[in-house]
Amino acid sequence: MDFLKKAVIFLLTACFYVSAEKVTAEIAALPQKIRIGLTTDFSIRCLAIPNQHDAGLSKILTLSIKKVQNDVPVTLAVVTPLSAANVMPEARAAKAHGALDHSTNYLNISWKNPESDLAGEYICEGIGVEASGKNIAFSDSIFVSYEYASTEEYVSTLFQLHKELDQSQAKLKAAYTAGNKTQSELVETQTRLSRRQLPDDCIPVVSNATGCDDPKLTVGYHILEIVPKDGLGPIKVLCHVRIQGEGWIVFQKRFDGSVDFYRNFRDYEVGFGTVSPTTEYWLGLENLRRLLVDNGDENGLRVDMTERGTAFNFTRIYPIFRVGPGDGYTLIADGYSDGGKGLSENSGAKFSTYDNDHSLGCPSSLRLAGWWFHEGCGFVNLNGLWGLASGEASMFWYEIYNHPTHSMQATEMKFRPFPSPVRV
Ligand SMILES: *[C@@H]1O[C@H](CO)[C@@H](O)[C@H](O)[C@H]1NC(C)=O
Ligand SMILES: *[C@@H]1O[C@H](CO)[C@@H](O)[C@H](O)[C@H]1NC(C)=O
Ligand SMILES: *[C@@H]1O[C@H](CO)[C@@H](O)[C@H](O)[C@H]1NC(C)=O
Ligand SMILES: *[C@@H]1O[C@H](CO)[C@@H](O)[C@H](O)[C@H]1NC(C)=O
């Protein structure tokens, strides 16, 4: 704008508003030179500064920021005591804030990623009333320029941006993966919770039952305490009563893989998991031996199995079942013709784990289980890895199909006094 026009505007303004002595305006631009493509934030601030002697007495009625376009000042934003800063459509994507409240009288307008069209002259204008009652007008202006940076600077900025982009992508990916992990952990927790055992008191211990054969026990599962005559204390057991008066003590139970069966020898001796109809467990070789002996060491073994995939059920009964004393808990399983491809083949073997190998040639790591392995490992692996469809480490019973590629989803190993009328 040339000087003459400015003077005309000033004179016109001065005709209406008597003087500008008491209040001054101050305009600032940040930055004052826009660097195209590199400046990301650009703003103009307009301040009304009351005269010191008049402090707090004059009243500012409006404050506005204008931009000179084709020699004409165009209003971009206005603030009044009653309204928040108002952005005009001419200011396009600008944001503004401001206040007129004696202590602070200001207006600020800002843009993101300014282009060359935002360069030019800006005017800050205010109108107020003096303490004496006279109207006052005041203004200030600033010229904003722009420039293009060197190619080198653009290139290095571009590289920097690429780097930041890579970093934030990596962060995003990590967060996503962490989110996935959290999600899968949640699902797992939920699954675990849903298959959690009922607290033992939900299935009352029938303390006055004399054993699993007690006719008081109805068909189904019962937890009860058996006190063997050896005086070594009670053992909590799960009875599977198939026919009232004929209960089996379940010493191995699996169905969902929630309990790890690849354990050391001590674990297999004392037992692990929780004895209940809704959890997986191993009753323990010590308990097993004590209970078998307590029955006069005349017991039969029953194995109930459900095949993975087909849900077919299989039962095998060995009328002779013994487990030797603690020097190796030698297995005797006999009386059922499994063709040497079932448990009879393990008969005579001591119990082995990865930390106590009695097998003389079958490392427990091959079958991922603790079992009565002999040197050739054998044809049964019910303590193997739950969830495997087939293979050396899966839960298999070779004799059923005379084929190794079938594994079990659920198993129960149980015993009761034999001989007794076997009604299956
Ligand atoms: C305008 O306000 C913004 C914050 O909204 C601030 O960052 C900027 O510095 C202000 N502009 C000026 C020129 O003071
Ligand atoms: C997150 O989970 C979804 C759906 O389960 C999967 O498609 C995606 O590959 C996973 N992402 C990562 C980073 O693991
Ligand atoms: C044994 O316990 C059951 C269940 O708690 C009870 O109903 C029954 O009366 C008891 N019998 C004796 C003889 O205490
Ligand atoms: C196997 O036994 C279970 C439990 O007794 C039963 O739910 C299932 O239906 C049986 N499977 C077949 C194929 O009959």
PDB file of N, CA and C and ligand atoms in Angstrom, residues 306 310-313, ligand 4:
ATOM      1  N   THR A 306     -10.258 -90.787  24.743  1.00  0.00           N
ATOM      2  CA  THR A 306     -11.043 -90.201  23.657  1.00  0.00           C
ATOM      3  C   THR A 306     -10.068 -89.732  22.590  1.00  0.00           C
ATOM      4  N   THR A 310     -11.603 -87.446  16.218  1.00  0.00           N
ATOM      5  CA  THR A 310     -12.813 -88.240  15.973  1.00  0.00           C
ATOM      6  C   THR A 310     -13.752 -88.251  17.173  1.00  0.00           C
ATOM      7  N   ALA A 311     -13.212 -88.019  18.367  1.00  0.00           N
ATOM      8  CA  ALA A 311     -13.956 -88.139  19.633  1.00  0.00           C
ATOM      9  C   ALA A 311     -14.400 -89.582  19.886  1.00  0.00           C
ATOM     10  N   PHE A 312     -13.798 -90.546  19.169  1.00  0.00           N
ATOM     11  CA  PHE A 312     -14.097 -91.952  19.460  1.00  0.00           C
ATOM     12  C   PHE A 312     -13.550 -92.304  20.829  1.00  0.00           C
ATOM     13  N   ASN A 313     -14.312 -93.130  21.554  1.00  0.00           N
ATOM     14  CA  ASN A 313     -13.880 -93.540  22.896  1.00  0.00           C
ATOM     15  C   ASN A 313     -13.324 -94.955  22.866  1.00  0.00           C
TER      16      ASN A 313
HETATM   17  C1  LIG B   4     -17.123 -90.397  24.121  1.00  0.00           C
HETATM   18  O1  LIG B   4     -17.462 -90.195  25.468  1.00  0.00           O
HETATM   19  C2  LIG B   4     -17.849 -88.883  25.754  1.00  0.00           C
HETATM   20  C3  LIG B   4     -17.974 -88.755  27.243  1.00  0.00           C
HETATM   21  O2  LIG B   4     -18.523 -89.883  27.809  1.00  0.00           O
HETATM   22  C4  LIG B   4     -19.117 -88.566  25.017  1.00  0.00           C
HETATM   23  O3  LIG B   4     -19.515 -87.215  25.263  1.00  0.00           O
HETATM   24  C5  LIG B   4     -18.873 -88.712  23.521  1.00  0.00           C
HETATM   25  O4  LIG B   4     -20.044 -88.515  22.821  1.00  0.00           O
HETATM   26  C6  LIG B   4     -18.298 -90.084  23.226  1.00  0.00           C
HETATM   27  N1  LIG B   4     -17.903 -90.120  21.832  1.00  0.00           N
HETATM   28  C7  LIG B   4     -18.541 -90.826  20.892  1.00  0.00           C
HETATM   29  C8  LIG B   4     -17.980 -90.725  19.513  1.00  0.00           C
HETATM   30  O5  LIG B   4     -19.519 -91.492  21.149  1.00  0.00           O
END
